[in-house]
Amino acid sequence: MKSIYDKIINLRLQLKYHNYMYYTLDASVISDYMYDKLRDQLIKLEKKYEKNDLLKIEHPVLKQIGSKKLHIFSECIHKTPMLSLQSTNEISEIIRFDEKIKKHFNSVNNIKYYCDLKIDGLAVNLLYKNGILISAATRGDGWIGENIKDNACTITSIPKIIVGNNVPETLEIRGEVFIKKSDFLILNQFSMLNKTKVFSNPRNAAAGSLRQLDPHIAKKRKLMFFVYGYGVFTSNERINSHYDRLMQLQKWGFPIHKNYLLCNTSVDIINFYNQICIERSKLDFEIDGIVIKVDSIVLQKKLGYTEKYPRWAIALKFFSQDVETKITNVTFQIGRTGMITPVAHFLPVNISGVTVCKASVYNFRILKKLKIYIHDYVKVYRAGDVIPKIRTVLIKKRDKFAKKIIFPKYCMSCGSKLLHSFNFTRYYCPSNFLCPAQKLQRLIYFSSKSGIYIKGLGQKNIIKLINYGYLRTPVDFFTLTYDKLQMVPGIGKKLSTKIINNINFSKNVRLEKFICALGILDVGISVAKILSKYYKSAIKFINTNFKTVSNIKGIGINISKSIITFLKNKNNLFITSKLIDQLNIFFVSN
Ligand code: IVH
């Protein structure tokens, strides 16, 4: 229980910190993706242990973070959900999007697209009743946002009253609030002089300004607004094109950015994208791509929605902007299969709102190709807007302090001579369970969900069990007893019983899970599935030979070599055979 308790407390603290950074400081240091991952973990654990009194608290973090709100503004339920947008960096995906839609409607040229700028600000939903602004809300969780009407009213380009003909009874306007780049610079210079909060980017500045309790502050920040869409649009169902609807909105006084394109082909879309790429730096506000929407409302309705986004729209995002930084070190990590991964550490930099300080280089060929020296200046970016990567080394900036990287020849954990793949791309430690670093990773993996899954045994407990000498190989999981577990600090009576029960439960294991749990280089679950389908029994699998395995459809030469190298190793074979004796490994055909 102790480790679950630690984990939950730790997750709560992490989320509290990120909420504070996001809400209070508007300076998030984590991507939405990572934030959601942490939140999902906490939701799962809290749900599972909701009856545990120890874990009950007066102000649950999840209540604050469900919709990422501070509860300082009142809640506002959107009339129609504010969904997100499917997005890509790949031109080929846009070609596919166009082809798919045209195929769906059996049409070659008759689909019209409306393309516009993807403004990097804050989504806002404005609700008008009989032409009067009733509420202005942030996106929140898509269904419920915060009512920031007082602040929104300070934005001059947001109409408070709609003037014109045929104003609908109910109108929901969707648009983006942002701050101009030039105003952002002035704001930050002013903040620096006054030693007040400095924002990491215009988006955070806009978000921070909209979420101020004092509207006077929002007013001073000179926020801007552009409309890109709508939710409820009553009485105007007659207007059957997105473009026409936007033009109507413009007549009613809403600001629409003039940089849009109506077109019929993916070639036109790509030309528009290329043109925007060139013009981007001249714009006085941040954009992060273009958005392509099917123009016909009838066709939009026919295409419909997934749970998360409309099928009729897609964003083509720019590649993450490169940011310059300086390499401080290059270390080498030993993975569970013994593979050595170079990791470049650099001075922390902010890339699209997230602070990063290291990037995995994946393999030695990439590391050699980059020709990095320690203390080199490099350009880093976030691939797919998430994973940090090194784009280039600025060799011209290299100075006398630059130091060559010393590539390891021996394993940093066990001292074994490293082996390499035939093209010197990958280096790995061949010592399997005899290498302490690998052993730890292998044991964690073996007992994890990807392996045979022993519930309740976390990484921390595995480390403790190794330190107590109770765990050396996966076979030792099955010699653990209640008494042994109880000896380990932090594993109480209740958890010991649970772990023993779960170990017994895990003894019934599907063949593909067992093969995957062994941690053979390049053998993940999909390869394990192919192997299990072919061999149908663990004994047959361990008695295989290179010729047989390399003839299996879907198993290439490299994977075959890894499998045979693993099985030829006496220690591995001994452990695997013992496991086969202890477990009930079964094959299921689907
Ligand atoms: S269309 C159903 N058009 O991007 C969603 N969104 O990543 C339709 N955004 O939350 C959205 N500029 O706040 C659309 N020209 C534009 C946009 C735009 C910025 C934002 C919007 C949305 C996010 C999705």
Coordinates of C-alpha atoms and ligand atoms in Angstrom, one line a residue:
M1 CA 0.0 0.0 0.0
K2 CA 2.9 2.3 0.9
S3 CA 4.0 2.5 -2.7
I4 CA 0.5 3.2 -4.1
Y5 CA 0.2 5.9 -1.4
D6 CA 3.5 7.4 -2.5
K7 CA 2.5 7.3 -6.1
I8 CA -0.8 9.0 -5.6
I9 CA 0.7 11.7 -3.4
N10 CA 3.4 12.2 -5.9
L11 CA 1.0 12.5 -8.8
R12 CA -1.2 14.9 -6.8
L13 CA 1.8 17.1 -6.1
Q14 CA 3.0 17.0 -9.7
L15 CA -0.5 18.0 -11.0
K16 CA -0.8 20.7 -8.4
Y17 CA 2.5 22.1 -9.6
H18 CA 1.4 22.0 -13.2
N19 CA -1.9 23.6 -12.4
Y20 CA -0.2 26.4 -10.6
M21 CA 2.2 26.9 -13.6
Y22 CA -0.8 26.7 -16.0
Y23 CA -3.4 28.7 -14.2
T24 CA -1.7 31.0 -11.9
L25 CA 1.5 31.8 -13.8
D26 CA 0.2 30.9 -17.3
A27 CA 3.7 29.5 -17.9
S28 CA 3.1 25.8 -18.5
V29 CA 6.3 23.7 -18.5
I30 CA 4.6 20.5 -19.7
S31 CA 2.8 19.6 -22.9
D32 CA -1.0 18.9 -22.9
Y33 CA -0.2 15.4 -23.8
M34 CA 2.1 14.8 -20.8
Y35 CA -0.4 16.6 -18.5
D36 CA -3.3 14.4 -19.6
K37 CA -1.1 11.3 -19.1
L38 CA -0.4 12.3 -15.5
R39 CA -4.0 13.1 -14.9
D40 CA -5.3 9.8 -16.4
Q41 CA -2.9 7.9 -14.1
L42 CA -4.2 9.8 -11.1
I43 CA -7.8 9.3 -12.1
K44 CA -7.3 5.6 -12.4
L45 CA -5.5 5.2 -9.1
E46 CA -7.9 7.4 -7.1
K47 CA -10.8 5.5 -8.5
K48 CA -9.2 2.2 -7.6
Y49 CA -8.4 3.3 -4.1
E50 CA -11.3 5.6 -3.4
K51 CA -12.4 3.6 -0.4
N52 CA -9.0 4.1 1.3
D53 CA -9.4 6.6 4.1
L54 CA -5.7 7.5 4.1
L55 CA -6.0 8.8 0.6
K56 CA -9.1 11.0 1.3
I57 CA -8.5 14.8 1.1
E58 CA -10.6 17.8 1.5
H59 CA -9.8 19.5 -1.8
P60 CA -9.2 16.8 -4.4
V61 CA -6.7 17.9 -7.0
L62 CA -8.8 16.1 -9.7
K63 CA -11.8 18.4 -8.9
Q64 CA -9.6 21.3 -9.8
I65 CA -8.0 19.8 -12.8
G66 CA -10.9 18.0 -14.5
S67 CA -11.3 21.0 -16.7
K68 CA -8.1 22.7 -15.8
K69 CA -9.9 25.5 -13.9
L70 CA -9.1 27.5 -10.8
H71 CA -12.7 28.0 -9.9
I72 CA -12.3 31.7 -9.7
F73 CA -14.7 32.2 -12.6
S74 CA -18.1 30.8 -12.8
E75 CA -18.8 27.7 -15.0
C76 CA -20.2 28.1 -18.4
I77 CA -21.8 25.2 -20.2
H78 CA -21.3 25.4 -24.0
K79 CA -24.4 24.9 -26.0
T80 CA -22.5 22.7 -28.4
P81 CA -19.2 21.1 -27.4
M82 CA -16.0 22.8 -28.4
L83 CA -14.2 19.8 -30.0
S84 CA -10.5 19.7 -31.0
L85 CA -9.1 19.4 -34.4
Q86 CA -7.3 16.5 -36.1
S87 CA -3.8 17.8 -37.0
T88 CA -0.7 16.8 -38.9
N89 CA 2.7 18.1 -40.1
E90 CA 2.6 15.9 -43.2
I91 CA 1.6 17.2 -46.6
S92 CA 0.8 13.6 -47.5
E93 CA -1.9 13.5 -44.8
I94 CA -3.6 16.5 -46.4
I95 CA -3.6 14.7 -49.8
R96 CA -5.1 11.7 -48.0
F97 CA -7.7 13.9 -46.3
D98 CA -8.8 15.3 -49.6
E99 CA -8.8 11.9 -51.3
K100 CA -10.9 10.4 -48.5
I101 CA -13.5 13.1 -48.6
K102 CA -13.8 13.0 -52.4
K103 CA -14.1 9.2 -52.3
H104 CA -16.7 9.4 -49.6
F105 CA -18.9 11.7 -51.8
N106 CA -17.9 10.1 -55.1
S107 CA -16.8 13.4 -56.3
V108 CA -13.6 14.5 -58.1
N109 CA -13.8 18.3 -58.2
N110 CA -17.0 19.4 -56.5
I111 CA -15.7 19.6 -52.9
K112 CA -14.9 23.1 -51.8
Y113 CA -12.5 23.8 -49.0
Y114 CA -12.2 26.8 -46.8
C115 CA -8.6 27.3 -45.6
D116 CA -7.6 29.8 -43.0
L117 CA -4.9 30.6 -40.4
K118 CA -4.5 28.5 -37.3
I119 CA -4.1 31.3 -34.7
D120 CA -2.1 30.3 -31.7
G121 CA -4.1 31.9 -28.9
L122 CA -6.9 30.9 -26.7
A123 CA -10.3 29.5 -27.9
V124 CA -13.3 31.5 -26.8
N125 CA -17.0 30.8 -27.1
L126 CA -19.3 33.8 -27.2
L127 CA -23.0 33.4 -26.6
Y128 CA -25.4 35.9 -27.9
K129 CA -29.1 36.0 -27.2
N130 CA -31.2 38.3 -29.4
G131 CA -28.0 40.0 -30.4
I132 CA -26.7 40.7 -26.9
L133 CA -23.5 39.1 -25.5
I134 CA -24.6 36.9 -22.6
S135 CA -21.4 35.0 -21.8
A136 CA -17.9 34.5 -23.0
A137 CA -16.2 31.3 -22.0
T138 CA -12.9 29.5 -22.3
R139 CA -12.8 26.1 -23.9
G140 CA -12.3 24.3 -20.6
D141 CA -12.8 20.6 -21.1
G142 CA -14.8 21.2 -24.3
W143 CA -18.1 21.0 -22.6
I144 CA -17.7 23.4 -19.7
G145 CA -15.5 26.4 -19.6
E146 CA -14.9 29.5 -17.4
N147 CA -17.0 32.6 -17.8
I148 CA -14.5 35.3 -18.6
K149 CA -17.1 37.7 -19.9
D150 CA -15.9 40.8 -18.0
N151 CA -12.4 40.4 -19.4
A152 CA -13.7 39.5 -22.9
C153 CA -15.8 42.8 -22.8
T154 CA -12.5 44.7 -22.7
I155 CA -11.6 43.4 -26.1
T156 CA -12.7 46.0 -28.6
S157 CA -13.1 43.6 -31.5
I158 CA -15.6 41.5 -29.7
P159 CA -19.1 43.0 -30.4
K160 CA -21.2 43.4 -27.2
I161 CA -24.3 44.0 -29.2
I162 CA -24.8 42.7 -32.7
V163 CA -26.2 45.2 -35.1
G164 CA -27.7 44.4 -38.5
N165 CA -30.4 42.4 -40.2
N166 CA -31.8 39.0 -39.3
V167 CA -29.7 38.6 -36.1
P168 CA -30.5 35.1 -34.8
E169 CA -32.1 34.5 -31.5
T170 CA -29.2 32.3 -30.4
L171 CA -25.7 32.6 -31.7
E172 CA -22.6 30.9 -30.5
I173 CA -19.4 32.4 -31.9
R174 CA -16.1 30.5 -31.8
G175 CA -12.8 32.4 -32.2
E176 CA -9.3 32.9 -30.9
V177 CA -8.2 35.6 -28.5
F178 CA -4.5 36.5 -28.8
I179 CA -2.0 39.2 -28.2
K180 CA 0.0 40.8 -31.0
K181 CA 3.7 39.9 -31.0
S182 CA 4.7 43.6 -30.8
D183 CA 2.4 44.1 -27.8
F184 CA 3.8 41.0 -26.2
L185 CA 7.3 42.3 -26.4
I186 CA 6.3 45.6 -24.9
L187 CA 4.4 43.8 -22.1
N188 CA 7.4 41.7 -21.2
Q189 CA 9.8 44.6 -21.3
F190 CA 7.5 46.5 -19.0
S191 CA 7.2 43.5 -16.7
M192 CA 10.9 43.1 -16.5
L193 CA 11.3 46.7 -15.6
N194 CA 8.7 46.4 -12.9
K195 CA 9.9 43.0 -11.8
T196 CA 6.4 41.5 -12.4
K197 CA 5.5 38.3 -14.2
V198 CA 7.3 37.7 -17.5
F199 CA 5.3 35.5 -19.9
S200 CA 7.1 32.7 -21.9
N201 CA 5.1 33.3 -25.1
P202 CA 2.3 35.4 -26.5
R203 CA -0.2 32.5 -26.1
N204 CA 0.5 32.4 -22.3
A205 CA 0.3 36.1 -22.1
A206 CA -3.1 36.1 -23.8
A207 CA -4.3 33.3 -21.6
G208 CA -3.0 35.0 -18.4
S209 CA -4.6 38.2 -19.4
L210 CA -8.0 36.7 -20.1
R211 CA -7.9 34.9 -16.8
Q212 CA -7.3 37.9 -14.7
L213 CA -9.8 38.7 -12.0
D214 CA -9.3 42.4 -12.6
P215 CA -10.7 43.4 -16.1
H216 CA -8.6 46.6 -16.0
I217 CA -5.5 44.5 -16.4
A218 CA -7.0 42.6 -19.4
K219 CA -7.9 45.9 -20.9
K220 CA -4.3 47.2 -20.7
R221 CA -3.0 44.1 -22.4
K222 CA -4.7 45.0 -25.7
L223 CA -6.1 41.6 -26.6
M224 CA -7.3 40.8 -30.1
F225 CA -9.9 38.5 -31.5
F226 CA -10.6 36.7 -34.7
V227 CA -13.6 34.5 -35.5
Y228 CA -13.0 31.1 -37.1
G229 CA -16.4 29.4 -36.5
Y230 CA -19.6 29.1 -34.6
G231 CA -21.6 26.6 -32.6
V232 CA -25.4 27.2 -32.5
F233 CA -26.4 29.4 -35.5
T234 CA -30.2 29.4 -35.4
S235 CA -32.4 30.9 -38.1
N236 CA -29.5 30.9 -40.5
E237 CA -29.6 27.3 -41.5
R238 CA -30.4 28.7 -44.9
I239 CA -26.8 29.8 -45.3
N240 CA -25.2 26.6 -46.4
S241 CA -21.6 27.4 -46.7
H242 CA -19.0 28.0 -44.1
Y243 CA -17.6 30.9 -46.1
D244 CA -21.0 32.5 -46.5
R245 CA -21.7 32.2 -42.8
L246 CA -18.4 33.9 -41.9
M247 CA -19.2 36.7 -44.4
Q248 CA -22.6 37.1 -42.6
L249 CA -20.8 37.2 -39.3
Q250 CA -18.5 39.9 -40.7
K251 CA -21.5 42.0 -41.7
W252 CA -22.7 41.7 -38.1
G253 CA -19.5 43.2 -36.9
F254 CA -17.3 40.2 -36.2
P255 CA -13.6 40.3 -37.2
I256 CA -12.6 37.6 -39.8
H257 CA -8.9 37.5 -40.8
K258 CA -8.5 38.3 -44.5
N259 CA -6.0 35.6 -45.2
Y260 CA -8.2 32.7 -46.3
L261 CA -8.7 30.7 -49.4
L262 CA -11.6 28.9 -51.0
C263 CA -10.3 26.1 -53.2
N264 CA -11.1 22.6 -54.6
T265 CA -7.8 20.7 -54.7
S266 CA -5.0 19.5 -52.4
V267 CA -2.5 21.3 -54.7
D268 CA -4.2 24.6 -53.9
I269 CA -4.2 23.8 -50.2
I270 CA -0.5 23.1 -50.3
N271 CA 0.3 26.2 -52.2
F272 CA -1.7 28.2 -49.6
Y273 CA 0.3 26.5 -46.9
N274 CA 3.6 27.3 -48.6
Q275 CA 2.6 30.9 -49.1
I276 CA 1.6 31.2 -45.4
C277 CA 4.9 29.7 -44.4
I278 CA 6.7 32.5 -46.2
E279 CA 4.4 35.2 -44.9
R280 CA 4.3 33.9 -41.3
S281 CA 7.1 36.0 -40.0
K282 CA 5.5 39.2 -41.3
L283 CA 2.3 38.6 -39.3
D284 CA 2.1 40.4 -36.0
F285 CA 0.5 37.5 -34.3
E286 CA 1.5 33.8 -33.8
I287 CA 0.0 31.1 -36.0
D288 CA 0.9 27.5 -35.8
G289 CA -0.4 26.2 -39.1
I290 CA -3.5 26.4 -41.4
V291 CA -6.9 24.9 -41.0
I292 CA -8.7 23.2 -43.8
K293 CA -12.5 22.8 -43.6
V294 CA -15.1 21.4 -45.9
D295 CA -17.0 24.5 -46.9
S296 CA -20.5 23.0 -47.4
I297 CA -22.5 22.7 -44.2
V298 CA -24.6 19.9 -45.7
L299 CA -21.4 17.9 -46.4
Q300 CA -20.0 18.7 -43.0
K301 CA -23.1 17.3 -41.4
K302 CA -22.8 14.2 -43.6
L303 CA -19.2 13.7 -42.6
G304 CA -20.0 14.2 -38.9
Y305 CA -17.8 13.9 -35.9
T306 CA -15.7 11.4 -34.0
E307 CA -15.7 11.6 -30.2
K308 CA -12.9 14.2 -30.4
Y309 CA -13.0 16.1 -33.6
P310 CA -15.0 16.9 -36.8
R311 CA -14.3 14.7 -39.8
W312 CA -14.6 17.6 -42.1
A313 CA -11.6 19.7 -40.8
I314 CA -7.9 19.2 -40.4
A315 CA -5.0 21.4 -39.3
L316 CA -1.8 21.4 -41.2
K317 CA 0.7 22.5 -38.6
F318 CA 4.1 24.1 -39.0
F319 CA 7.1 22.1 -37.9
S320 CA 8.1 23.1 -34.5
Q321 CA 10.4 26.1 -34.6
D322 CA 14.1 25.4 -33.9
V323 CA 15.5 26.9 -30.8
E324 CA 19.2 27.3 -30.2
T325 CA 20.9 26.0 -27.0
K326 CA 24.2 24.6 -25.8
I327 CA 25.1 21.0 -25.2
T328 CA 26.2 20.4 -21.6
N329 CA 26.8 16.6 -21.8
V330 CA 26.1 13.4 -23.6
T331 CA 25.2 10.4 -21.5
F332 CA 24.5 6.8 -22.5
Q333 CA 21.4 4.9 -21.1
I334 CA 21.2 1.2 -20.9
G335 CA 17.8 -0.1 -21.9
R336 CA 16.1 -3.3 -20.9
T337 CA 17.3 -5.2 -24.0
G338 CA 20.8 -3.9 -23.4
M339 CA 20.6 -1.3 -26.1
I340 CA 22.6 1.8 -25.4
T341 CA 20.8 5.0 -26.2
P342 CA 22.8 8.3 -26.3
V343 CA 21.1 11.2 -24.6
A344 CA 22.1 14.8 -25.3
H345 CA 21.7 17.2 -22.3
F346 CA 21.5 20.9 -23.0
L347 CA 20.8 24.2 -21.3
P348 CA 17.0 24.3 -20.7
V349 CA 15.1 26.0 -23.5
N350 CA 11.4 26.8 -24.1
I351 CA 10.0 25.3 -27.2
S352 CA 6.4 26.1 -28.0
G353 CA 5.7 26.7 -24.3
V354 CA 7.5 23.7 -22.8
T355 CA 10.9 23.7 -21.2
V356 CA 13.1 20.9 -22.4
C357 CA 16.7 20.1 -21.4
K358 CA 17.5 16.7 -23.0
A359 CA 16.9 14.7 -26.1
S360 CA 17.3 11.1 -26.9
V361 CA 19.5 10.6 -30.0
Y362 CA 18.2 7.1 -30.6
N363 CA 21.3 5.5 -32.1
F364 CA 25.0 5.9 -32.7
R365 CA 24.7 6.5 -36.4
I366 CA 22.6 9.6 -35.8
L367 CA 24.9 10.8 -33.1
K368 CA 27.9 10.4 -35.4
K369 CA 26.1 12.1 -38.3
L370 CA 25.2 15.0 -36.1
K371 CA 28.9 15.3 -35.1
I372 CA 28.1 16.8 -31.7
Y373 CA 30.8 17.9 -29.3
I374 CA 30.1 18.7 -25.7
H375 CA 29.6 22.5 -25.4
D376 CA 28.5 22.8 -29.0
Y377 CA 25.7 25.1 -29.9
V378 CA 22.7 23.1 -31.4
K379 CA 19.3 23.7 -32.8
V380 CA 16.6 21.7 -31.0
Y381 CA 12.9 21.2 -31.9
R382 CA 10.0 19.1 -30.8
A383 CA 9.1 16.4 -33.3
G384 CA 5.3 16.2 -33.7
D385 CA 5.3 19.1 -31.2
V386 CA 6.1 16.7 -28.4
I387 CA 9.4 14.8 -28.5
P388 CA 12.5 16.9 -28.2
K389 CA 15.1 16.3 -30.9
I390 CA 18.3 17.8 -32.2
R391 CA 18.1 19.2 -35.6
T392 CA 21.7 20.4 -36.3
V393 CA 24.9 21.3 -34.7
L394 CA 26.1 24.9 -35.4
I395 CA 29.6 23.9 -36.2
K396 CA 30.7 27.4 -37.0
K397 CA 30.0 28.5 -33.4
R398 CA 32.2 25.7 -32.0
D399 CA 34.8 27.2 -29.6
K400 CA 38.0 25.9 -27.9
F401 CA 36.0 24.5 -25.0
A402 CA 34.3 22.0 -27.3
K403 CA 35.0 18.4 -26.2
K404 CA 34.7 15.3 -28.2
I405 CA 32.3 12.7 -27.0
I406 CA 33.9 9.6 -25.8
F407 CA 31.9 6.7 -27.1
P408 CA 31.7 3.8 -24.5
K409 CA 33.3 0.6 -25.4
Y410 CA 32.3 -1.2 -22.3
C411 CA 28.9 -1.3 -20.5
M412 CA 28.7 1.5 -17.9
S413 CA 26.9 -0.8 -15.5
C414 CA 28.6 -4.2 -15.8
G415 CA 31.8 -3.5 -17.7
S416 CA 31.1 -6.1 -20.5
K417 CA 32.5 -5.2 -23.9
L418 CA 29.7 -3.7 -25.9
L419 CA 28.6 -5.4 -29.1
H420 CA 27.4 -3.6 -32.2
S421 CA 25.0 -4.2 -35.0
F422 CA 26.7 -5.0 -38.4
N423 CA 26.4 -1.3 -39.5
F424 CA 27.6 0.1 -36.2
T425 CA 24.2 1.8 -35.7
R426 CA 23.3 0.2 -32.5
Y427 CA 25.5 -0.8 -29.5
Y428 CA 24.3 -3.1 -26.8
C429 CA 25.5 -4.9 -23.7
P430 CA 25.4 -8.6 -24.2
S431 CA 25.1 -9.5 -20.5
N432 CA 21.4 -9.7 -20.2
F433 CA 20.4 -10.6 -16.6
L434 CA 24.0 -10.4 -15.5
C435 CA 24.2 -6.7 -16.1
P436 CA 22.7 -4.8 -13.1
A437 CA 21.2 -1.9 -15.1
Q438 CA 19.7 -4.3 -17.6
K439 CA 18.5 -6.7 -14.9
L440 CA 16.5 -4.0 -13.2
Q441 CA 14.9 -2.9 -16.4
R442 CA 14.2 -6.5 -17.5
L443 CA 12.6 -7.3 -14.1
I444 CA 10.4 -4.2 -14.3
Y445 CA 9.4 -5.1 -17.8
F446 CA 8.8 -8.7 -17.1
S447 CA 6.3 -8.0 -14.3
S448 CA 4.7 -5.0 -16.1
K449 CA 1.5 -4.9 -18.1
S450 CA 3.6 -5.4 -21.3
G451 CA 5.0 -8.6 -19.7
I452 CA 3.2 -11.1 -17.6
Y453 CA 1.7 -8.4 -15.3
I454 CA 2.1 -8.9 -11.6
K455 CA -0.2 -6.3 -10.2
G456 CA 0.9 -4.3 -7.2
L457 CA 4.6 -4.7 -7.8
G458 CA 5.9 -1.3 -8.7
Q459 CA 9.4 -0.2 -9.8
K460 CA 10.2 0.9 -6.2
N461 CA 9.4 -2.5 -4.7
I462 CA 11.4 -4.3 -7.4
I463 CA 14.4 -2.2 -6.5
K464 CA 14.0 -3.0 -2.8
L465 CA 13.6 -6.7 -3.6
I466 CA 16.8 -6.7 -5.7
N467 CA 18.6 -4.9 -2.9
Y468 CA 17.4 -7.5 -0.4
G469 CA 18.8 -10.2 -2.7
Y470 CA 15.3 -11.7 -3.3
L471 CA 15.2 -10.9 -7.0
R472 CA 17.9 -11.7 -9.5
T473 CA 16.0 -13.2 -12.4
P474 CA 12.3 -13.4 -13.3
V475 CA 12.3 -17.0 -11.9
D476 CA 12.7 -15.4 -8.4
F477 CA 9.3 -13.8 -8.7
F478 CA 7.8 -17.2 -8.2
T479 CA 10.0 -18.0 -5.2
L480 CA 8.9 -14.9 -3.3
T481 CA 6.9 -15.7 -0.2
Y482 CA 4.7 -13.7 2.1
D483 CA 7.5 -13.7 4.8
K484 CA 10.2 -12.5 2.4
L485 CA 7.9 -9.7 1.2
Q486 CA 7.0 -8.6 4.7
M487 CA 10.7 -8.1 5.5
V488 CA 10.9 -5.3 2.9
P489 CA 10.2 -1.9 4.3
G490 CA 7.1 -0.3 2.8
I491 CA 5.5 -3.7 1.9
G492 CA 3.0 -4.4 4.6
K493 CA 0.9 -7.4 5.4
K494 CA -2.0 -6.4 3.1
L495 CA 0.2 -5.7 0.1
S496 CA 2.3 -8.9 0.7
T497 CA -0.9 -11.0 0.4
K498 CA -2.0 -9.0 -2.6
I499 CA 1.3 -9.5 -4.4
I500 CA 1.5 -13.2 -3.6
N501 CA -2.0 -13.6 -5.0
N502 CA -1.2 -11.6 -8.0
I503 CA 2.0 -13.6 -8.7
N504 CA -0.1 -16.7 -8.6
F505 CA -2.6 -15.2 -10.9
S506 CA 0.1 -14.1 -13.3
K507 CA 1.3 -17.7 -13.7
N508 CA -1.4 -18.2 -16.3
V509 CA 0.0 -16.4 -19.2
R510 CA -0.6 -16.2 -22.9
L511 CA 2.3 -17.4 -25.1
E512 CA 2.8 -14.1 -26.8
K513 CA 2.8 -12.2 -23.5
F514 CA 5.5 -14.6 -22.2
I515 CA 7.7 -14.2 -25.3
C516 CA 7.3 -10.5 -25.1
A517 CA 8.2 -10.5 -21.3
L518 CA 11.5 -12.2 -22.0
G519 CA 12.8 -8.8 -23.3
I520 CA 14.5 -10.1 -26.5
L521 CA 16.0 -7.3 -28.5
D522 CA 13.5 -6.1 -31.2
V523 CA 10.8 -8.5 -30.0
G524 CA 7.9 -6.4 -28.9
I525 CA 4.3 -7.6 -28.7
S526 CA 3.6 -7.6 -32.4
V527 CA 6.6 -9.8 -33.2
A528 CA 5.8 -12.0 -30.2
K529 CA 2.3 -12.5 -31.6
I530 CA 3.8 -13.7 -34.9
L531 CA 6.1 -16.1 -33.1
S532 CA 3.4 -17.4 -30.8
K533 CA 1.1 -18.1 -33.8
Y534 CA 3.9 -20.0 -35.5
Y535 CA 5.3 -22.1 -32.6
K536 CA 2.1 -22.4 -30.5
S537 CA 4.2 -23.7 -27.6
A538 CA 7.0 -22.1 -25.4
I539 CA 9.1 -25.3 -25.6
K540 CA 8.9 -25.3 -29.4
F541 CA 9.9 -21.7 -29.4
I542 CA 13.0 -22.1 -27.3
N543 CA 14.2 -25.0 -29.4
T544 CA 14.0 -23.2 -32.6
N545 CA 16.9 -22.4 -34.9
F546 CA 17.9 -19.6 -37.2
K547 CA 16.7 -21.2 -40.4
T548 CA 13.2 -21.8 -39.0
V549 CA 12.8 -18.5 -37.4
S550 CA 14.1 -16.5 -40.3
N551 CA 11.6 -18.2 -42.6
I552 CA 8.6 -17.0 -40.7
K553 CA 6.7 -14.4 -42.6
G554 CA 7.2 -11.0 -40.8
I555 CA 10.4 -12.0 -39.0
G556 CA 13.4 -10.4 -40.7
I557 CA 17.1 -11.4 -40.5
N558 CA 17.9 -8.9 -37.6
I559 CA 15.0 -10.1 -35.4
S560 CA 16.0 -13.7 -36.1
K561 CA 19.6 -13.0 -35.1
S562 CA 18.4 -11.3 -31.8
I563 CA 16.2 -14.3 -31.0
I564 CA 18.9 -16.9 -31.6
T565 CA 21.5 -14.8 -29.8
F566 CA 19.1 -14.6 -26.8
L567 CA 18.3 -18.3 -26.8
K568 CA 21.9 -19.4 -27.4
N569 CA 22.9 -17.6 -24.2
K570 CA 23.1 -20.4 -21.5
N571 CA 21.9 -18.2 -18.7
N572 CA 18.9 -16.9 -20.7
L573 CA 18.0 -20.5 -21.7
F574 CA 18.3 -21.7 -18.1
I575 CA 16.0 -18.8 -16.9
T576 CA 13.5 -19.3 -19.8
S577 CA 13.3 -23.1 -19.2
K578 CA 12.8 -22.6 -15.5
L579 CA 10.0 -20.2 -16.2
I580 CA 8.4 -22.6 -18.6
D581 CA 8.4 -25.2 -15.8
Q582 CA 6.8 -22.8 -13.3
L583 CA 4.2 -21.1 -15.5
N584 CA 1.1 -22.2 -17.2
I585 CA 1.8 -20.8 -20.7
F586 CA -1.1 -21.2 -23.1
F587 CA -1.7 -20.4 -26.7
V588 CA -4.9 -18.7 -27.9
S589 CA -5.3 -18.4 -31.7
N590 CA -6.8 -14.9 -32.0
Ligands
IVH1 S1 -11.6 25.3 -36.5 C1 -14.0 21.7 -34.1 N1 -10.0 27.3 -37.2 O1 -7.3 25.4 -32.8 C2 -12.8 22.6 -34.1 N2 -9.7 26.3 -35.1 O2 -6.5 22.7 -32.2 C3 -12.9 23.5 -35.3 N3 -7.9 27.4 -33.8 O3 -9.5 24.8 -30.2 C4 -11.8 24.5 -35.1 N4 -7.4 28.9 -35.3 O4 -9.2 27.2 -30.8 C5 -10.3 26.4 -36.3 N5 -8.8 29.0 -38.0 C6 -9.1 28.2 -37.1 C7 -8.4 28.2 -35.8 C8 -8.7 27.2 -34.9 C9 -7.1 28.5 -34.1 C10 -7.8 26.7 -32.6 C11 -9.2 26.5 -31.9 C12 -9.2 25.0 -31.5 C13 -7.8 24.6 -31.8 C14 -7.8 23.1 -32.2

